[in-house]
Short mmCIF file of C-alpha atoms in Angstrom, two decimals:
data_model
loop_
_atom_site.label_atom_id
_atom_site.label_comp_id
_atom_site.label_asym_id
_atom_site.label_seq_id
_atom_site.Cartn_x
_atom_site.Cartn_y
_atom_site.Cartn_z
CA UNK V 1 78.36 112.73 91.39
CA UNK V 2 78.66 113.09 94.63
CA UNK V 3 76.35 114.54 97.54
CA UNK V 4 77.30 114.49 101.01
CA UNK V 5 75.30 116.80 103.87
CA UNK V 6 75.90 117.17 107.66
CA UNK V 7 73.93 118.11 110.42
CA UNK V 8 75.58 119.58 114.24
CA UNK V 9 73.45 118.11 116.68
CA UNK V 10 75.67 121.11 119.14
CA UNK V 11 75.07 123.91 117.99
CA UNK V 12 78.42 125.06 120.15
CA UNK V 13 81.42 125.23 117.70
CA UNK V 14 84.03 122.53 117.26
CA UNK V 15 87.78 123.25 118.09
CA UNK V 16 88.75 123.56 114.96
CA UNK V 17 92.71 122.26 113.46
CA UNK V 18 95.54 124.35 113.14
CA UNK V 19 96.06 124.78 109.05
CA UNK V 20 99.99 122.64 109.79
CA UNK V 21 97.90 120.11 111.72
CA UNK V 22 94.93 119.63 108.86
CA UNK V 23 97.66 119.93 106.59
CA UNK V 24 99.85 117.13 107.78
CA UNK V 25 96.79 114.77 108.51
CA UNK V 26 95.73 114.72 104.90
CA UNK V 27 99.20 113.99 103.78
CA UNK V 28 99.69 111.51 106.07
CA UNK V 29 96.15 109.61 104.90
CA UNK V 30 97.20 110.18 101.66
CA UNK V 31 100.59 108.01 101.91
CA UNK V 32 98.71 105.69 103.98
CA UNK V 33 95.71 105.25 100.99
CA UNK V 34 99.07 104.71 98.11
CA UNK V 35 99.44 101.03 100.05
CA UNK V 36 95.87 100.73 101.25
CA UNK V 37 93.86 99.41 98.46
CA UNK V 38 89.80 98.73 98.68
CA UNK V 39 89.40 96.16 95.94
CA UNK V 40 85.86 94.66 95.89
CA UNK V 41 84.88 91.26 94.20
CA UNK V 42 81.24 92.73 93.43
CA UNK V 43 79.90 91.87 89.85
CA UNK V 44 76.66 93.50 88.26
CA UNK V 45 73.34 92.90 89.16
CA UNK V 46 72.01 90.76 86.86
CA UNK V 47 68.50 91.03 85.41
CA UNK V 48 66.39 89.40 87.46
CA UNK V 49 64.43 86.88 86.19
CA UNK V 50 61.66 84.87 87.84
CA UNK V 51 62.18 81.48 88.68
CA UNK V 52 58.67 79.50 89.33
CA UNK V 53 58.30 76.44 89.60
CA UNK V 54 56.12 75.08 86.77
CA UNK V 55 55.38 71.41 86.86
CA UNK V 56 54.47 69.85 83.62
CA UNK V 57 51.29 68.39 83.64
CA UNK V 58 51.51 64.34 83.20
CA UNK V 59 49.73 61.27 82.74
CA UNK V 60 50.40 59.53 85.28
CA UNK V 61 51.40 61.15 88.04
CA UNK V 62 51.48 60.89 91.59
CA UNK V 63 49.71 62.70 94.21
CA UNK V 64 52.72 63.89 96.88
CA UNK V 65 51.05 65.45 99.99
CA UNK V 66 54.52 65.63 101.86
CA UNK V 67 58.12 66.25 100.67
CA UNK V 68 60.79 65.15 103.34
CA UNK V 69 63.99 67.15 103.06
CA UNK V 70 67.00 65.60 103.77
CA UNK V 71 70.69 67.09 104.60
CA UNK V 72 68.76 70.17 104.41
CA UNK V 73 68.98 71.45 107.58
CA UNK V 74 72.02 74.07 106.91
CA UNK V 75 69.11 75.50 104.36
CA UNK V 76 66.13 75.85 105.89
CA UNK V 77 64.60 78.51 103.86
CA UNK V 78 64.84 75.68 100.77
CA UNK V 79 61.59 74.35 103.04
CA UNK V 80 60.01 77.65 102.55
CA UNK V 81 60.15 77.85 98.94
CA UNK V 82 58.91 74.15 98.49
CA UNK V 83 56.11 73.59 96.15
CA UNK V 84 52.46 73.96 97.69
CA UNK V 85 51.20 70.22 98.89
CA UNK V 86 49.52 68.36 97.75
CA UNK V 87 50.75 68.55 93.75
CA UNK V 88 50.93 65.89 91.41
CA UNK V 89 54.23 65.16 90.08
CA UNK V 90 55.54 62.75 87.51
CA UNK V 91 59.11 61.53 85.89
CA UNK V 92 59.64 64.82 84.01
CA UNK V 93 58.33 66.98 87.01
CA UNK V 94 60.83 65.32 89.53
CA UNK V 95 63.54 66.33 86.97
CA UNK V 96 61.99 70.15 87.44
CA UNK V 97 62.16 70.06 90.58
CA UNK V 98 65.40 68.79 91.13
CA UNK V 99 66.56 71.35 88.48
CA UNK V 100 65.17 74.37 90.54
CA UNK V 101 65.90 73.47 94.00
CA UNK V 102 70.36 73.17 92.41
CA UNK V 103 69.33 76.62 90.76
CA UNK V 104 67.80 78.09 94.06
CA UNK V 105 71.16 76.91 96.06
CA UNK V 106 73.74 78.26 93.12
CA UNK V 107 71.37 81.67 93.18
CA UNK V 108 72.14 82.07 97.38
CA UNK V 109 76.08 81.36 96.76
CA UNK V 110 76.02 77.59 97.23
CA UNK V 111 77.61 76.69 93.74
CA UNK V 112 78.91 73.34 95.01
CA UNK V 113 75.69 71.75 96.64
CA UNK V 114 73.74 69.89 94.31
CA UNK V 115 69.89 68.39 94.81
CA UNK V 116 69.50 65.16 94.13
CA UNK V 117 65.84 62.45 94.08
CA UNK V 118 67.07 59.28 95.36
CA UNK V 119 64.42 55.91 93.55
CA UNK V 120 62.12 55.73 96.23
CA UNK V 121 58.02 54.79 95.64
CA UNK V 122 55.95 57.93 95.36
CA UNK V 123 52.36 56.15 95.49
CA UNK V 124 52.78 56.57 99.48
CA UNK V 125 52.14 60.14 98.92
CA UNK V 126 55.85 61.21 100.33
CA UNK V 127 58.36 62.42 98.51
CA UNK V 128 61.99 62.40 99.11
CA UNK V 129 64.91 64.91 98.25
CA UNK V 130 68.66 64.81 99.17
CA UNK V 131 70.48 67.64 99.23
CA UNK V 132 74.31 67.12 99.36
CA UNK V 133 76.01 70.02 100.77
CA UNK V 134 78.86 71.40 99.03
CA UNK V 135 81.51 71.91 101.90
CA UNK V 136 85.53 72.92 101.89
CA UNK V 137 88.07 69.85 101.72
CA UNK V 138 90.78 72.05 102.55
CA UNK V 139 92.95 75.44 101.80
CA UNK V 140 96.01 75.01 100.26
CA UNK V 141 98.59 77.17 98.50
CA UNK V 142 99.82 76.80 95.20
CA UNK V 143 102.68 78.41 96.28
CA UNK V 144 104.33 81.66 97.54
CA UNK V 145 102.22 81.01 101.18
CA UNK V 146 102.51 84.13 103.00
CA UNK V 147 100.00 83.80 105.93
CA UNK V 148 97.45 81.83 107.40
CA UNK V 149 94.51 81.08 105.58
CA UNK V 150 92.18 81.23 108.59
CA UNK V 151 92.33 85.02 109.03
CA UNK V 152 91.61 85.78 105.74
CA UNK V 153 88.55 83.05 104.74
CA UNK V 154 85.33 83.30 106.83
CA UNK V 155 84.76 79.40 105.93
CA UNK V 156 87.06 76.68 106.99
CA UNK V 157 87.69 73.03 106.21
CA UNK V 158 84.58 71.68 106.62
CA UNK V 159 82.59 74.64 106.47
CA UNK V 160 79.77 75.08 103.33
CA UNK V 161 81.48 76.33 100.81
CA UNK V 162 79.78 79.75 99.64
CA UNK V 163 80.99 81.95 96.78
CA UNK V 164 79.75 85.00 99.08
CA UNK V 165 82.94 83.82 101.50
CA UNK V 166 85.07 83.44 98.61
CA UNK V 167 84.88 86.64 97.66
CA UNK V 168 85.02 88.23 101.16
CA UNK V 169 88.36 86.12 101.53
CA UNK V 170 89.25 87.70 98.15
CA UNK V 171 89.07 91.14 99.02
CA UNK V 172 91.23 90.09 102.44
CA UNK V 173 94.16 89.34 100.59
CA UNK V 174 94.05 91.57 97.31
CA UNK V 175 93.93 94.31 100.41
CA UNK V 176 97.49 93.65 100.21
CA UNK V 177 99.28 94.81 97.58
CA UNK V 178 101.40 92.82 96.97
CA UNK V 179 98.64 90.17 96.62
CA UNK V 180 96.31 92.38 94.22
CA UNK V 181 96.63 89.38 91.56
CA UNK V 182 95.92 86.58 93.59
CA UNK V 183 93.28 84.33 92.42
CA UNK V 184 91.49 81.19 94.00
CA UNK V 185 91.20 77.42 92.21
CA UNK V 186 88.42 75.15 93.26
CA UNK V 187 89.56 71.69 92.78
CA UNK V 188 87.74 68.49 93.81
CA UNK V 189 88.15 67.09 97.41
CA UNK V 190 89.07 63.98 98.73
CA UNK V 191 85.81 63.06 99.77
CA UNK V 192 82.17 63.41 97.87
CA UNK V 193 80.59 66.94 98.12
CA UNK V 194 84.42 68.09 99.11
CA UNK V 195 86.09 71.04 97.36
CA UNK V 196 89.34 72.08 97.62
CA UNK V 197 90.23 76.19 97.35
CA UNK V 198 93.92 76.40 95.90
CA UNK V 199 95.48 79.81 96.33
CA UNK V 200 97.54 81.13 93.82
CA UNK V 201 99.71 83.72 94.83
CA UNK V 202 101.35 86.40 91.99
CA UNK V 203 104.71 84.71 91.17
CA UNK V 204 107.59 87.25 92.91
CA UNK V 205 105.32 89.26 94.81
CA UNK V 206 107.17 91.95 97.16
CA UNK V 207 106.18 91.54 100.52
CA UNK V 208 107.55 94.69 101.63
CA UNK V 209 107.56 97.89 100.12
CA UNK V 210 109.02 101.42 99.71
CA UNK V 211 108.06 104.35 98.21
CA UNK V 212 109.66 108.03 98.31
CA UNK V 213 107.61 111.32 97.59
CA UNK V 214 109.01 114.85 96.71
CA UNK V 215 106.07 117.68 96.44
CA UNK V 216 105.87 121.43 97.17
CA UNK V 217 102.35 121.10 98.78
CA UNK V 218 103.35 122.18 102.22
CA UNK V 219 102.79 125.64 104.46
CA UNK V 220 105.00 128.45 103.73
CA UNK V 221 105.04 129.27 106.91
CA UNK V 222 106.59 125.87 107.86
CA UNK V 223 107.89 124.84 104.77
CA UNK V 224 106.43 124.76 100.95
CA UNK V 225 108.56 121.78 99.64
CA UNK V 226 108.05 118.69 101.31
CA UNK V 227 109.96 115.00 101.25
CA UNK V 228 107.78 111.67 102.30
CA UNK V 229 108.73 108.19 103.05
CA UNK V 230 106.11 104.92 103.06
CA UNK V 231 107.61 101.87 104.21
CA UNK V 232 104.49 98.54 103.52
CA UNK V 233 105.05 94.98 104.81
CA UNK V 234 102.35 92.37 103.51
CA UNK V 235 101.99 89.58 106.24
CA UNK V 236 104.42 90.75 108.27
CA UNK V 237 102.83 87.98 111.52
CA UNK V 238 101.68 85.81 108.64
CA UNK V 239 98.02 86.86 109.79
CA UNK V 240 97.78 88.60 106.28
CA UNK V 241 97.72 91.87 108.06
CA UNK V 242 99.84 94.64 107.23
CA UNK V 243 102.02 97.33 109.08
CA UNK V 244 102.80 100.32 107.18
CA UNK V 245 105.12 103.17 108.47
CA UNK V 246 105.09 106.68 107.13
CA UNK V 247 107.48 109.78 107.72
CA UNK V 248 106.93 113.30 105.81
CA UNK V 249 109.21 116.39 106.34
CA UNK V 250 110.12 119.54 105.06
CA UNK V 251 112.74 119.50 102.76
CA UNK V 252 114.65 122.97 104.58
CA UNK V 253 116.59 120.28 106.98
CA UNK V 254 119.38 122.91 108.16
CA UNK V 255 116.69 125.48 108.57
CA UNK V 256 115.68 125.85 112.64
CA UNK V 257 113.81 128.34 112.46
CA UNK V 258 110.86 126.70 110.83
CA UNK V 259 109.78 123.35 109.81
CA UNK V 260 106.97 120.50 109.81
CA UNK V 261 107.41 116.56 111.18
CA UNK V 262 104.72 113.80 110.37
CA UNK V 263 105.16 110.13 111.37
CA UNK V 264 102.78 107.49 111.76
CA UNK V 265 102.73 104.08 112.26
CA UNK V 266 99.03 101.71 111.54
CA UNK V 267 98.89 97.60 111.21
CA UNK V 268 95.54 96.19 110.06
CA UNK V 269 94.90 92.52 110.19
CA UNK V 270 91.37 90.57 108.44
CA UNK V 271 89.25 88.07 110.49
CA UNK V 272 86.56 86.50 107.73
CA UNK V 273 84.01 89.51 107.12
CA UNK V 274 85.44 91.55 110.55
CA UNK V 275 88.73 93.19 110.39
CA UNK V 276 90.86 95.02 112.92
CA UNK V 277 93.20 98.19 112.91
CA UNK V 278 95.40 100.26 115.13
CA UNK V 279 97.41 103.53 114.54
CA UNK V 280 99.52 105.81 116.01
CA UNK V 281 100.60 109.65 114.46
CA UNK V 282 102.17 112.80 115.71
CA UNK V 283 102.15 116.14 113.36
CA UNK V 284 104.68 118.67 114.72
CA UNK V 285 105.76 122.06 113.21
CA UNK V 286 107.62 125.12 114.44
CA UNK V 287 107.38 128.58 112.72
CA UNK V 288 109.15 132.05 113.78
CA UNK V 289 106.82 134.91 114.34
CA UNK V 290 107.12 137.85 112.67
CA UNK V 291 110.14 140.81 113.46
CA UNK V 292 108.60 143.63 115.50
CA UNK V 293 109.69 146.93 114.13
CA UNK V 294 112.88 147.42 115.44
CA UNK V 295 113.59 144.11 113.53
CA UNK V 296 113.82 141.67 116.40
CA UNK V 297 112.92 138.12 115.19
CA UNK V 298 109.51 137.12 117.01
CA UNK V 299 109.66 133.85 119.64
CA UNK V 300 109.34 130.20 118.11
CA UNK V 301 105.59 128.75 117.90
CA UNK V 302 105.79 125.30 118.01
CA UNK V 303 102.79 122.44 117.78
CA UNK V 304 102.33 118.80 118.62
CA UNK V 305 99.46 116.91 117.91
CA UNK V 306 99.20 113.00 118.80
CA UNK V 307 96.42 110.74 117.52
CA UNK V 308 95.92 107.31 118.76
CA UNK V 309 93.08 105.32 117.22
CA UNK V 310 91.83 101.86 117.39
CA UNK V 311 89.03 100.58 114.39
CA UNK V 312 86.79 97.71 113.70
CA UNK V 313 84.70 97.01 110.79
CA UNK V 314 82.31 94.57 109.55
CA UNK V 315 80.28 93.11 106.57
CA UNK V 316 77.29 92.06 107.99
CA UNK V 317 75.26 91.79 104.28
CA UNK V 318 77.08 90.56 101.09
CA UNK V 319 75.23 88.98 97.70
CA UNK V 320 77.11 89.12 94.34
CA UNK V 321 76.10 92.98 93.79
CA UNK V 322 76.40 94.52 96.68
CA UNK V 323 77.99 94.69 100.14
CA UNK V 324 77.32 97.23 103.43
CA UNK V 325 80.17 97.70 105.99
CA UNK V 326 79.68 98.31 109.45
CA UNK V 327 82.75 100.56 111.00
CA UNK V 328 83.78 102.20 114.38
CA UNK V 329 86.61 103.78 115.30
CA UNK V 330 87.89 104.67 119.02
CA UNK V 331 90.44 107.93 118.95
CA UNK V 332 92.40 110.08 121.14
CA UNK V 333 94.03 112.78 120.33
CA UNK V 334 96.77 115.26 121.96
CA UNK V 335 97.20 119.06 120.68
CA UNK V 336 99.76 121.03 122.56
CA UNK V 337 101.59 124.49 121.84
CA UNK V 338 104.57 127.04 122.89
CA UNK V 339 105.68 129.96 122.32
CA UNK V 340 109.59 130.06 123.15
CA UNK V 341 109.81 127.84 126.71
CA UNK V 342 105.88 128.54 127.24
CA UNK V 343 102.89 126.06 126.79
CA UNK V 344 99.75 127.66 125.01
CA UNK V 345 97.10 126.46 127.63
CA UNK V 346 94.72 128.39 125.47
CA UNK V 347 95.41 125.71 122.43
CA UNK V 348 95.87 122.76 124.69
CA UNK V 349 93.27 119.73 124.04
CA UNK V 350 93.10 115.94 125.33
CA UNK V 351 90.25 114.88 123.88
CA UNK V 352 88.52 111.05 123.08
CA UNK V 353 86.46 110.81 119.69
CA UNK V 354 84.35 108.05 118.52
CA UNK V 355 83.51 107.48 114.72
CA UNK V 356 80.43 104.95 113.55
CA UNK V 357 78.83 104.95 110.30
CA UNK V 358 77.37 102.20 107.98
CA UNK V 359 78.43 102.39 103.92
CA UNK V 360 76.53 100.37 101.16
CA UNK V 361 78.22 99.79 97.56
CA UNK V 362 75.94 98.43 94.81
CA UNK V 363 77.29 97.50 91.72
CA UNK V 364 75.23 98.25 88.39
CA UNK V 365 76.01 97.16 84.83
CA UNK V 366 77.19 100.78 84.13
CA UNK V 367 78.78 101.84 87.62
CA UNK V 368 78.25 101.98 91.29
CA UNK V 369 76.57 103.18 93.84
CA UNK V 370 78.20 103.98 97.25
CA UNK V 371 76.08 105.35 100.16
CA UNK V 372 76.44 105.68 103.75
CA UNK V 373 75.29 107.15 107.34
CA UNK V 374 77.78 108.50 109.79
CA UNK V 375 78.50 110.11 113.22
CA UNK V 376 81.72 111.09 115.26
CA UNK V 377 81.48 113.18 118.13
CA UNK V 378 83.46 113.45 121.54
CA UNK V 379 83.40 111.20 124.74
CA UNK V 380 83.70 114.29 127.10
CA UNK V 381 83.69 111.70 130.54
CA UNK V 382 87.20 110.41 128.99
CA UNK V 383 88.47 113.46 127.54
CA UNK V 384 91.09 114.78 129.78
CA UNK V 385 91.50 118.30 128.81
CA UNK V 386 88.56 119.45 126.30
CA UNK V 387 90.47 122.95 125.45
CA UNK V 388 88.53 126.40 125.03
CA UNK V 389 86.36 128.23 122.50
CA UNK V 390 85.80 131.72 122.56
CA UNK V 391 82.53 132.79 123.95
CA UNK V 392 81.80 129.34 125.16
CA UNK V 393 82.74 129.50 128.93
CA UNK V 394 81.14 126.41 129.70
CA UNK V 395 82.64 124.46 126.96
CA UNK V 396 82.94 120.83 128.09
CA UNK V 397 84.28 118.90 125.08
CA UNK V 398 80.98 117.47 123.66
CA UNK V 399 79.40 117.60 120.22
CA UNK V 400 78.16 115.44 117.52
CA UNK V 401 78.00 115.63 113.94
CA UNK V 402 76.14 113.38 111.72
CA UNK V 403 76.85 112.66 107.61
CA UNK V 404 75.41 111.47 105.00
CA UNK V 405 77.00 110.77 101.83
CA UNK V 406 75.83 109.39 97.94
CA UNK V 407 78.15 109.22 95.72
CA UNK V 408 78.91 106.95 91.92
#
């Protein structure tokens, strides 16, 4: 099921596209989305189950009015879920305790730090507990290394090592696909508390990629049967980013007197939970207009659109369940027009867009829920030439439309 509603905030009308235009932008996003995979290393909720902490009640047992923490300092909210003090604790209840603080780190991602109740004499009322960090040793590959490992993995070498990273790091790479089988290793370190993340790579894994498409979804008017190109490079700076090229065409080559172009050219590259994209794309089409009656061929209409466009997005929230992104996108975009030698001013637009919206995926034992808040709208100051709608005179280039969208 899915739901999705939108409100103008203008209630002036938006330029709309050109059918070739619309037309050619959803073929070009769908090439792109054959090489743009969104895997997700989300698992289902689990049942939640309460974890108290019940002390067994012993004879004897000492009275502990204040537990010093130590190495606890990257976990401060361990502090807040300490028992209430004073509380009387013996052998078997220091074993509890120990037990529910590992459980309590494992349960926020920290599968590697362990708590630990060094001897020490508890008739001074204080109680002591280490906690030893679980950090990275280092990243290595098993083999096949095709990038850096510092774009793709939030944590470094030295860093805490937190299964929450893991996955984001993960979903970086199997992003690529020629990477959508790569899996990680945790080995011991070289030093206590140290793990080490091996990368295995799928053995023979393409780097680059080509794929060739043959439909007849196009325009009649500038031709039905189509012919597409994708050309995908995995790591081509050894960032793990990717550059992927696409060309689509009607298939009537020798034909002049009508026809439809669409090129486009986007590289995306990961940073831990941020990631960064840039794309370029021109649409163009030419059509002859209908014979008058004495059966003289009308002039050529031709179009040009340009898009430029510049994204970033983020994770700022991530458990084993769920994940919400943070996105915004920066565009510009170009339509122009002729008839024979003659520019359309009427259909000419230079206009700057903006696109920010917030998604949320939650994965259930059964499915998934994906929800999410949007807005685009115009940036009239930086829009060069806003273009005209009927009965709007004053039209200056501005509007704003919000969305909302729930979908499984």
């Amino acid at each position: 099921m899915r739901c999705i509603a939108s409100i103008a905030q203008d209630s002036r009308p938006i330029p709309s596209l050109s059918d070739t235009t619309r037309h050619q932008a959803q073929q070009i996003d769908q090439l792109r989305q054959q090489l743009a995979p969104s895997p997700d290393a989300l698992s289902a909720r689990a049942p939640h189950a309460a974890d108290p902490l019940a002390l067994p009640v012993e004879s004897p047992c000492f009275a502990i009015h204040t537990i010093e923490w130590r190495g606890a300092d990257a976990f401060p909210w361990l502090v807040r879920e300490a028992p209430p003090e004073p509380v009387c604790i013996g052998p078997q209840g220091l074993r509890v305790l120990r037990d529910r603080v590992t459980r309590r780190l494992i349960a926020r991602g920290y599968i590697t730090s362990t708590a630990g109740i060094p001897e020490q004499d508890l008739s001074s009322g204080r109680l002591i507990v280490d906690i030893l960090p679980g950090r990275i040793g280092a990243i290595r590959d098993e083999h096949g290394r095709i990038g850096w490992p510092a774009t793709a993995f939030p944590q470094h070498a030295d860093g805490l090592l937190n299964v929450r990273d893991l996955d984001q790091a993960l979903e970086n790479v199997r992003r690529l696909p020629g990477q959508a089988a790569t899996a990680f290793d945790l080995v011991p370190g070289a030093t206590l508390g140290d793990t080490d993340i091996v990368v295995r790579h799928p053995e023979a894994a393409r780097r680059v990629r080509f794929i060739a498409t043959a439909d007849n979804a196009g325009l009649d008017a500038t031709g039905r049967n189509q012919l597409g190109a994708i050309v995908a490079i995995d790591s081509p700076l050894r960032l793990y980013d990717q550059f992927v090229v696409t060309y689509n065409t009607d298939a009537a080559l020798r034909d002049k007197a009508l026809g439809s172009q669409a090129k486009s050219a986007a590289w995306n590259v990961p940073a831990g939970y941020a990631s960064v994209s840039f794309g370029i794309s021109e649409w163009t089409s030419r059509q002859t207009l209908s014979a008058d009656a004495r059966g003289i061929a009308g002039p050529r209409l031709a179009q040009r659109t340009r898009r430029y466009e510049a994204g970033l997005a983020f994770v700022p929230y991530r458990s084993s369940h769920g994940k919400t992104t943070l996105r915004l996108r920066l565009s510009r975009r170009e339509d122009r027009s002729w008839l024979g030698p003659t520019e359309l001013d009427v259909s000419r637009r230079d206009i700057v867009g903006y696109d920010v919206g917030v998604a949320h995926r939650e994965k259930l034992a059964h499915g998934s829920i994906d929800a999410g808040l949007g807005m685009r709208g115009s940036v009239a100051g930086l829009s060069a030439h806003p273009g005209r709608v009927n009965d709007r005179p004053a039209w200056a280039g501005r509007y704003r439309i919000l969305t909302a969208t729930l979908g499984g």
